[in-house]
PDB file of C-alpha atoms in Angstrom:
ATOM      1  CA  MET A   1     125.241  72.481 141.800  1.00  0.00           C
ATOM      2  CA  PRO A   2     124.110  76.144 141.337  1.00  0.00           C
ATOM      3  CA  PRO A   3     123.765  78.304 144.430  1.00  0.00           C
ATOM      4  CA  GLU A   4     120.254  78.973 145.671  1.00  0.00           C
ATOM      5  CA  ALA A   5     118.581  82.096 144.332  1.00  0.00           C
ATOM      6  CA  ALA A   6     117.639  84.766 146.820  1.00  0.00           C
ATOM      7  CA  PRO A   7     113.894  84.958 147.532  1.00  0.00           C
ATOM      8  CA  ALA A   8     111.989  87.341 145.282  1.00  0.00           C
ATOM      9  CA  SER A   9     111.358  90.756 146.732  1.00  0.00           C
ATOM     10  CA  LEU A  10     109.362  93.753 145.616  1.00  0.00           C
ATOM     11  CA  PRO A  11     110.897  95.508 142.595  1.00  0.00           C
ATOM     12  CA  ALA A  12     112.826  98.653 143.371  1.00  0.00           C
ATOM     13  CA  ALA A  13     111.632 101.963 141.994  1.00  0.00           C
ATOM     14  CA  VAL A  14     113.098 103.024 138.680  1.00  0.00           C
ATOM     15  CA  PRO A  15     116.052 105.244 139.601  1.00  0.00           C
ATOM     16  CA  GLY A  16     115.692 107.566 136.590  1.00  0.00           C
ATOM     17  CA  LEU A  17     112.130 108.662 137.307  1.00  0.00           C
ATOM     18  CA  SER A  18     111.307 111.239 139.923  1.00  0.00           C
ATOM     19  CA  ALA A  19     108.086 112.955 140.945  1.00  0.00           C
ATOM     20  CA  GLU A  20     108.755 115.805 138.490  1.00  0.00           C
ATOM     21  CA  ALA A  21     109.251 113.433 135.552  1.00  0.00           C
ATOM     22  CA  ALA A  22     106.057 111.442 136.141  1.00  0.00           C
ATOM     23  CA  PRO A  23     104.117 111.037 132.879  1.00  0.00           C
ATOM     24  CA  THR A  24     100.877 112.967 132.718  1.00  0.00           C
ATOM     25  CA  LEU A  25      97.783 112.462 130.598  1.00  0.00           C
ATOM     26  CA  VAL A  26      98.963 115.230 128.268  1.00  0.00           C
ATOM     27  CA  ASP A  27     102.101 113.229 127.456  1.00  0.00           C
ATOM     28  CA  GLN A  28     100.086 110.071 126.723  1.00  0.00           C
ATOM     29  CA  ARG A  29      97.580 111.540 124.244  1.00  0.00           C
ATOM     30  CA  ILE A  30      97.252 109.870 120.847  1.00  0.00           C
ATOM     31  CA  PRO A  31      97.489 112.327 117.939  1.00  0.00           C
ATOM     32  CA  VAL A  32      94.209 112.911 116.086  1.00  0.00           C
ATOM     33  CA  LEU A  33      95.907 112.109 112.774  1.00  0.00           C
ATOM     34  CA  THR A  34      96.747 108.609 114.014  1.00  0.00           C
ATOM     35  CA  LEU A  35      93.129 107.944 114.955  1.00  0.00           C
ATOM     36  CA  GLY A  36      91.890 109.294 111.621  1.00  0.00           C
ATOM     37  CA  VAL A  37      94.286 107.144 109.625  1.00  0.00           C
ATOM     38  CA  GLY A  38      93.304 104.070 111.620  1.00  0.00           C
ATOM     39  CA  LEU A  39      89.596 104.678 111.069  1.00  0.00           C
ATOM     40  CA  SER A  40      90.169 105.297 107.349  1.00  0.00           C
ATOM     41  CA  LEU A  41      92.130 102.065 106.951  1.00  0.00           C
ATOM     42  CA  MET A  42      89.452 100.126 108.818  1.00  0.00           C
ATOM     43  CA  GLY A  43      86.790 101.613 106.548  1.00  0.00           C
ATOM     44  CA  LEU A  44      88.762 100.692 103.440  1.00  0.00           C
ATOM     45  CA  GLY A  45      89.284  97.154 104.722  1.00  0.00           C
ATOM     46  CA  ILE A  46      85.602  96.666 105.510  1.00  0.00           C
ATOM     47  CA  GLY A  47      84.658  98.113 102.117  1.00  0.00           C
ATOM     48  CA  PHE A  48      87.114  95.800 100.374  1.00  0.00           C
ATOM     49  CA  LEU A  49      85.711  92.778 102.181  1.00  0.00           C
ATOM     50  CA  GLY A  50      82.165  93.891 101.345  1.00  0.00           C
ATOM     51  CA  LEU A  51      82.990  94.157  97.638  1.00  0.00           C
ATOM     52  CA  ARG A  52      84.750  90.792  97.622  1.00  0.00           C
ATOM     53  CA  MET A  53      81.796  89.077  99.302  1.00  0.00           C
ATOM     54  CA  ARG A  54      79.307  90.770  96.967  1.00  0.00           C
ATOM     55  CA  ARG A  55      81.088  89.554  93.817  1.00  0.00           C
ATOM     56  CA  ARG A  56      80.828  85.891  94.831  1.00  0.00           C
TER      57      ARG A  56
END
């Protein structure tokens, strides 16, 4: 019979992160190129679907 598990407690703080290493909004920005590529691919996909539906 397995031993009983200890009751769950609050998770401990990550030992590697300190107040100085806290991520800021500058570190979490998405590059403009990524957004542009995503919008371009969405436009191409919608255009492709529009052409396919029009040919039917």
